[in-house]
Amino acid sequence: MEIKVTRTTAPLEKPLEAEKAGTLGFGNYFSDHMFLMEYDEGIGWHDARVEPYHNLSIDPAASVLHYGQEIFEGMKAYRTKEDEILFFRPLMNAARWNQSAKRMCMPTMEPEMYMEALQAVVDVDRDWTPHAYGTSLVLRPAMIALEKSLGVHPAKKYLFFIICSPSGAYYKNGMAPVSIYVEEEYIRAAAGGTGYAKCGGNYAGSMLAGEKAEEMGYDQVLWLDGVERKYIEEVGSMNMMFVIDDTIITAPLAGTILPGVTRNSILTLAADAGWKVEERKLSIDEVYQAAHEGRLNEAFGTGTAAVVSPVGKLCWRGEELVINGGKIGPKAQYLFDKLLGIQLGNSEDVYGWTKVCERKY
Ligand code: COI
């Protein structure tokens, strides 16, 4: 694929002070450039380019604005001690991208094309990858439907773009345990719906419950299944894992939760550490019963943004559980260190998960 690169003549100041002060936050700053490419029915993908970061101009009738035909990905690039930039399992994101695209009737992309696009923009903006431990360059590929039409049908025209954000921890308190409200009134997804796709609508639909949880003093919402409102699903921004006795239990990939790249990596690392891992339906009653019997040892979420995020408190039907004394548990800590070690190139990558961003542009 030929990629035209136009460099900015007015580079922005990098948020070095915020990085030093540990106040980068998540998705607050953006790098100098972005990747763009259009798709037209009958032509395919065309006009791949890296340009200075800029506003988009789209027709007010563009279908994304009315019917939400949109998908995105969550990825990160990491700086190693040797100043290489590493991607983490980018081809797994490319595969999920295509799954999301198919579900939303949008054009797919060869994984190599997806990879080349990432390489180009991250290479041009490699200096924007922060240095501090726990920081990264968050990559946000997205695709929107641009057809000027109010008919409800798949568009014939799309824009694919990637923006990059030097970021710190997703939660404002870093790796400190989060508190979670178990939601019973609203649901996130049901079988046959879009739960497994990374589309904006899933996130828009979750915000009301998020606000409700926040008003009650909780950081996040834990979704239960849409039919019985009984089985653990996920936490919107992360997949959930519970350590009951010595076993790590997480919801199965049955079409209603996001197939997390971090979820898959953590299950692999846990199994390779010799721990028992189960992907199965886990009811909220079972979690509470285990807690009452003193067998719920840890709970944590996993996600690209959240990495491994311990859950210190859970609230269901007015009963608040404090998990592991509200502290980070040993399994969560081990898995966090192990995963970040690989992502930063500090530990040997026996899985072949990382990919160096080539110096080409
Ligand atoms: C990620 O984990 O990178 C995501 O895309 C979740 C996001 C909605 C914060």
Coordinates of N, CA and C in Angstrom, one line a residue, residues 183-304:
E183 N -25.1 -4.0 37.9 CA -26.3 -3.4 37.4 C -27.4 -4.4 37.1
E184 N -28.6 -4.2 37.5 CA -29.7 -5.1 37.3 C -30.8 -4.5 36.4
E185 N -30.9 -3.2 36.4 CA -32.0 -2.5 35.7 C -31.7 -2.5 34.2
Y186 N -30.5 -2.1 33.8 CA -30.1 -2.0 32.4 C -29.2 -3.2 32.0
I187 N -29.2 -3.5 30.7 CA -28.3 -4.5 30.2 C -27.4 -3.9 29.1
R188 N -26.3 -4.5 28.8 CA -25.4 -4.1 27.8 C -25.6 -4.8 26.5
A189 N -25.9 -6.1 26.5 CA -26.0 -6.8 25.3 C -26.8 -8.1 25.5
A190 N -27.3 -8.6 24.4 CA -28.0 -9.9 24.4 C -27.5 -10.7 23.3
A191 N -27.7 -12.1 23.4 CA -27.2 -12.9 22.3 C -27.8 -12.5 21.0
G192 N -27.0 -12.4 19.9 CA -27.6 -12.0 18.6 C -27.4 -10.5 18.4
G193 N -27.0 -9.8 19.4 CA -26.8 -8.3 19.3 C -25.4 -8.0 18.9
T194 N -24.9 -6.8 19.4 CA -23.6 -6.3 18.9 C -22.6 -6.4 20.0
G195 N -22.9 -7.2 21.1 CA -22.0 -7.2 22.3 C -20.6 -7.5 22.0
Y196 N -20.3 -8.3 21.0 CA -18.9 -8.7 20.8 C -18.2 -7.8 19.8
A197 N -18.9 -6.8 19.2 CA -18.3 -5.9 18.3 C -17.9 -4.7 19.0
K198 N -16.8 -4.1 18.6 CA -16.3 -2.8 19.2 C -16.9 -1.7 18.5
C199 N -18.2 -1.4 18.7 CA -18.9 -0.3 18.0 C -19.3 0.7 19.1
G200 N -19.3 2.0 18.6 CA -19.6 3.1 19.5 C -20.9 2.9 20.3
G201 N -21.9 2.4 19.6 CA -23.3 2.3 20.2 C -23.2 1.5 21.5
N202 N -22.4 0.5 21.6 CA -22.3 -0.3 22.8 C -21.9 0.6 24.0
Y203 N -21.1 1.6 23.7 CA -20.5 2.4 24.8 C -21.6 3.5 25.1
A204 N -22.2 4.1 24.0 CA -23.2 5.1 24.3 C -24.4 4.5 25.1
G205 N -24.7 3.3 24.8 CA -25.8 2.6 25.6 C -25.5 2.3 27.0
S206 N -24.2 2.4 27.4 CA -23.8 2.0 28.7 C -23.7 3.2 29.7
M207 N -23.8 4.4 29.1 CA -23.5 5.6 29.9 C -24.5 5.9 31.0
L208 N -25.8 5.6 30.7 CA -26.8 6.0 31.7 C -26.5 5.1 33.0
A209 N -26.2 3.9 32.8 CA -25.9 3.0 34.0 C -24.6 3.5 34.6
G210 N -23.7 3.9 33.8 CA -22.4 4.5 34.3 C -22.6 5.7 35.2
E211 N -23.5 6.6 34.8 CA -23.8 7.8 35.6 C -24.5 7.4 36.9
K212 N -25.4 6.4 36.8 CA -26.1 6.0 38.0 C -25.2 5.4 39.0
A213 N -24.2 4.6 38.5 CA -23.2 4.0 39.4 C -22.4 5.1 40.1
E214 N -22.0 6.1 39.2 CA -21.1 7.1 39.7 C -21.8 8.0 40.8
E215 N -23.1 8.2 40.6 CA -23.9 9.0 41.6 C -23.9 8.2 42.9
M216 N -23.9 6.9 42.8 CA -23.9 6.1 44.1 C -22.5 5.9 44.6
G217 N -21.5 6.5 44.0 CA -20.1 6.4 44.5 C -19.3 5.3 44.0
Y218 N -19.7 4.7 42.8 CA -18.9 3.6 42.3 C -18.2 4.0 41.0
D219 N -17.1 3.4 40.7 CA -16.3 3.8 39.5 C -16.9 3.2 38.2
Q220 N -17.4 2.0 38.2 CA -17.8 1.3 37.0 C -19.0 0.4 37.2
V221 N -19.5 -0.1 36.1 CA -20.7 -0.9 36.2 C -20.3 -2.4 35.8
L222 N -20.8 -3.3 36.5 CA -20.6 -4.7 36.1 C -21.9 -5.2 35.5
W223 N -21.9 -5.6 34.2 CA -23.1 -6.0 33.5 C -23.4 -7.5 33.7
L224 N -24.7 -7.8 33.9 CA -25.1 -9.2 34.0 C -25.7 -9.5 32.6
D225 N -26.0 -10.8 32.4 CA -26.5 -11.3 31.1 C -27.9 -10.7 30.9
G226 N -28.3 -10.5 29.7 CA -29.5 -9.8 29.3 C -30.8 -10.6 29.5
V227 N -30.7 -11.9 29.7 CA -31.9 -12.7 29.8 C -32.2 -13.0 31.3
E228 N -31.3 -13.6 32.0 CA -31.7 -13.9 33.4 C -31.2 -12.8 34.4
R229 N -30.3 -11.9 33.9 CA -29.7 -10.9 34.8 C -29.0 -11.6 36.0
K230 N -28.3 -12.6 35.7 CA -27.7 -13.4 36.7 C -26.2 -13.7 36.5
Y231 N -25.8 -13.9 35.3 CA -24.5 -14.3 35.0 C -23.6 -13.1 34.7
I232 N -22.3 -13.1 35.2 CA -21.4 -12.1 35.0 C -21.0 -11.9 33.5
E233 N -21.1 -10.7 33.0 CA -20.7 -10.4 31.6 C -19.3 -9.7 31.6
E234 N -19.3 -8.4 31.6 CA -18.1 -7.6 31.6 C -18.3 -6.2 32.2
V235 N -17.3 -5.4 32.2 CA -17.4 -4.1 32.8 C -17.1 -3.1 31.6
G236 N -17.7 -3.2 30.5 CA -17.6 -2.1 29.5 C -16.2 -1.8 29.0
S237 N -15.4 -1.3 29.9 CA -14.0 -1.0 29.5 C -13.1 -2.2 29.8
M238 N -13.6 -3.3 30.4 CA -12.7 -4.4 30.7 C -13.5 -5.7 30.9
N239 N -12.8 -6.8 30.6 CA -13.4 -8.1 30.9 C -13.1 -8.4 32.4
M240 N -13.9 -9.2 33.0 CA -13.8 -9.5 34.5 C -13.3 -10.9 34.8
M241 N -12.5 -10.9 35.8 CA -12.0 -12.2 36.3 C -12.1 -12.3 37.8
F242 N -12.6 -13.4 38.3 CA -12.8 -13.6 39.8 C -11.9 -14.8 40.2
V243 N -11.2 -14.6 41.3 CA -10.4 -15.7 41.8 C -11.2 -16.4 43.0
I244 N -11.7 -17.5 42.7 CA -12.5 -18.3 43.8 C -11.6 -19.5 44.1
D245 N -11.4 -19.6 45.4 CA -10.3 -20.5 45.9 C -9.1 -20.2 45.1
D246 N -8.5 -21.1 44.3 CA -7.3 -20.7 43.6 C -7.6 -20.6 42.1
T247 N -8.8 -20.7 41.7 CA -9.2 -20.7 40.3 C -9.6 -19.4 39.7
I248 N -9.0 -19.0 38.6 CA -9.4 -17.8 37.9 C -10.6 -18.1 37.0
I249 N -11.7 -17.4 37.2 CA -12.9 -17.7 36.4 C -13.3 -16.4 35.7
T250 N -13.6 -16.6 34.4 CA -14.1 -15.5 33.6 C -15.2 -15.9 32.6
A251 N -16.0 -15.0 32.2 CA -17.2 -15.3 31.3 C -16.7 -15.9 30.0
P252 N -17.4 -16.8 29.4 CA -17.0 -17.4 28.1 C -17.3 -16.4 27.0
L253 N -16.6 -16.6 25.8 CA -16.9 -15.7 24.7 C -18.1 -16.3 23.9
A254 N -19.3 -15.8 24.3 CA -20.5 -16.4 23.7 C -21.3 -15.4 22.9
G255 N -20.6 -14.3 22.4 CA -21.2 -13.4 21.6 C -21.7 -12.1 22.2
T256 N -21.7 -12.1 23.6 CA -22.3 -10.9 24.2 C -21.2 -10.0 24.9
I257 N -20.0 -10.5 25.0 CA -18.9 -9.7 25.6 C -17.8 -9.5 24.6
L258 N -17.0 -8.5 24.8 CA -15.9 -8.2 23.9 C -14.8 -9.2 24.1
P259 N -14.3 -9.8 23.0 CA -13.2 -10.7 23.0 C -11.9 -10.0 23.3
G260 N -11.6 -9.7 24.5 CA -10.5 -8.9 24.8 C -9.1 -9.5 24.5
V261 N -8.2 -8.7 23.9 CA -6.9 -9.1 23.6 C -6.1 -9.3 25.0
T262 N -6.4 -8.4 25.9 CA -5.7 -8.5 27.2 C -6.3 -9.7 28.0
R263 N -7.6 -9.9 27.8 CA -8.3 -11.1 28.4 C -7.6 -12.4 28.0
N264 N -7.4 -12.5 26.7 CA -6.8 -13.7 26.1 C -5.3 -13.8 26.6
S265 N -4.6 -12.7 26.7 CA -3.2 -12.7 27.1 C -3.1 -13.1 28.6
I266 N -4.0 -12.6 29.4 CA -3.9 -12.9 30.9 C -4.3 -14.3 31.1
L267 N -5.3 -14.9 30.4 CA -5.6 -16.3 30.5 C -4.4 -17.2 30.2
T268 N -3.7 -16.8 29.2 CA -2.5 -17.5 28.8 C -1.4 -17.5 29.9
L269 N -1.2 -16.2 30.4 CA -0.1 -16.0 31.4 C -0.5 -16.8 32.7
A270 N -1.8 -16.8 33.0 CA -2.2 -17.4 34.3 C -2.1 -18.9 34.1
A271 N -2.5 -19.5 33.0 CA -2.4 -20.9 32.8 C -0.9 -21.3 32.8
D272 N 0.0 -20.5 32.2 CA 1.4 -20.8 32.2 C 2.1 -20.6 33.5
A273 N 1.4 -19.9 34.4 CA 1.9 -19.8 35.8 C 1.5 -21.0 36.6
G274 N 0.7 -21.9 36.0 CA 0.3 -23.1 36.7 C -1.0 -23.0 37.4
W275 N -1.7 -21.8 37.2 CA -3.0 -21.6 37.9 C -4.1 -22.2 37.1
K276 N -5.2 -22.6 37.8 CA -6.4 -23.1 37.1 C -7.2 -22.0 36.6
V277 N -7.6 -22.1 35.3 CA -8.3 -21.0 34.7 C -9.6 -21.6 34.1
E278 N -10.7 -21.0 34.3 CA -12.0 -21.5 33.8 C -12.7 -20.4 33.0
E279 N -13.1 -20.7 31.8 CA -14.0 -19.8 31.0 C -15.3 -20.4 31.1
R280 N -16.2 -19.9 31.9 CA -17.5 -20.5 32.1 C -18.5 -19.5 32.6
K281 N -19.8 -19.8 32.6 CA -20.8 -19.0 33.1 C -20.6 -18.9 34.6
L282 N -20.6 -17.7 35.2 CA -20.4 -17.5 36.6 C -21.5 -16.6 37.1
S283 N -22.4 -17.1 38.0 CA -23.5 -16.2 38.4 C -23.0 -15.3 39.5
I284 N -23.7 -14.2 39.7 CA -23.4 -13.3 40.7 C -23.7 -13.9 42.1
D285 N -24.7 -14.8 42.2 CA -24.9 -15.5 43.4 C -23.7 -16.3 43.8
E286 N -23.1 -17.0 42.8 CA -21.9 -17.8 43.1 C -20.8 -17.0 43.7
V287 N -20.6 -15.8 43.1 CA -19.6 -14.8 43.6 C -19.8 -14.4 45.0
Y288 N -21.1 -14.1 45.3 CA -21.4 -13.7 46.7 C -21.3 -14.8 47.7
Q289 N -21.8 -16.0 47.2 CA -21.7 -17.2 48.1 C -20.2 -17.5 48.4
A290 N -19.4 -17.4 47.4 CA -18.0 -17.7 47.6 C -17.4 -16.6 48.6
A291 N -17.8 -15.4 48.4 CA -17.4 -14.3 49.4 C -17.8 -14.6 50.8
H292 N -19.1 -15.0 50.9 CA -19.6 -15.3 52.3 C -18.8 -16.5 52.9
E293 N -18.4 -17.4 52.1 CA -17.6 -18.6 52.6 C -16.1 -18.3 52.7
G294 N -15.7 -17.1 52.4 CA -14.3 -16.7 52.5 C -13.5 -17.3 51.4
R295 N -14.1 -17.6 50.2 CA -13.4 -18.2 49.1 C -13.2 -17.3 47.9
L296 N -13.7 -16.1 48.0 CA -13.5 -15.1 47.0 C -12.2 -14.3 47.3
N297 N -11.1 -14.7 46.6 CA -9.8 -14.1 47.0 C -9.5 -12.8 46.3
E298 N -9.9 -12.8 45.0 CA -9.5 -11.6 44.3 C -10.6 -11.4 43.2
A299 N -10.7 -10.1 42.7 CA -11.4 -9.8 41.5 C -10.6 -8.8 40.7
F300 N -10.5 -8.9 39.4 CA -9.9 -7.8 38.6 C -10.4 -7.8 37.2
G301 N -10.2 -6.6 36.6 CA -10.6 -6.5 35.2 C -9.4 -6.5 34.3
T302 N -9.6 -6.8 33.1 CA -8.5 -6.8 32.1 C -8.9 -6.0 30.9
G303 N -8.0 -5.2 30.3 CA -8.4 -4.5 29.1 C -7.1 -3.7 28.6
T304 N -7.1 -3.3 27.4 CA -6.0 -2.6 26.8 C -5.8 -1.3 27.7

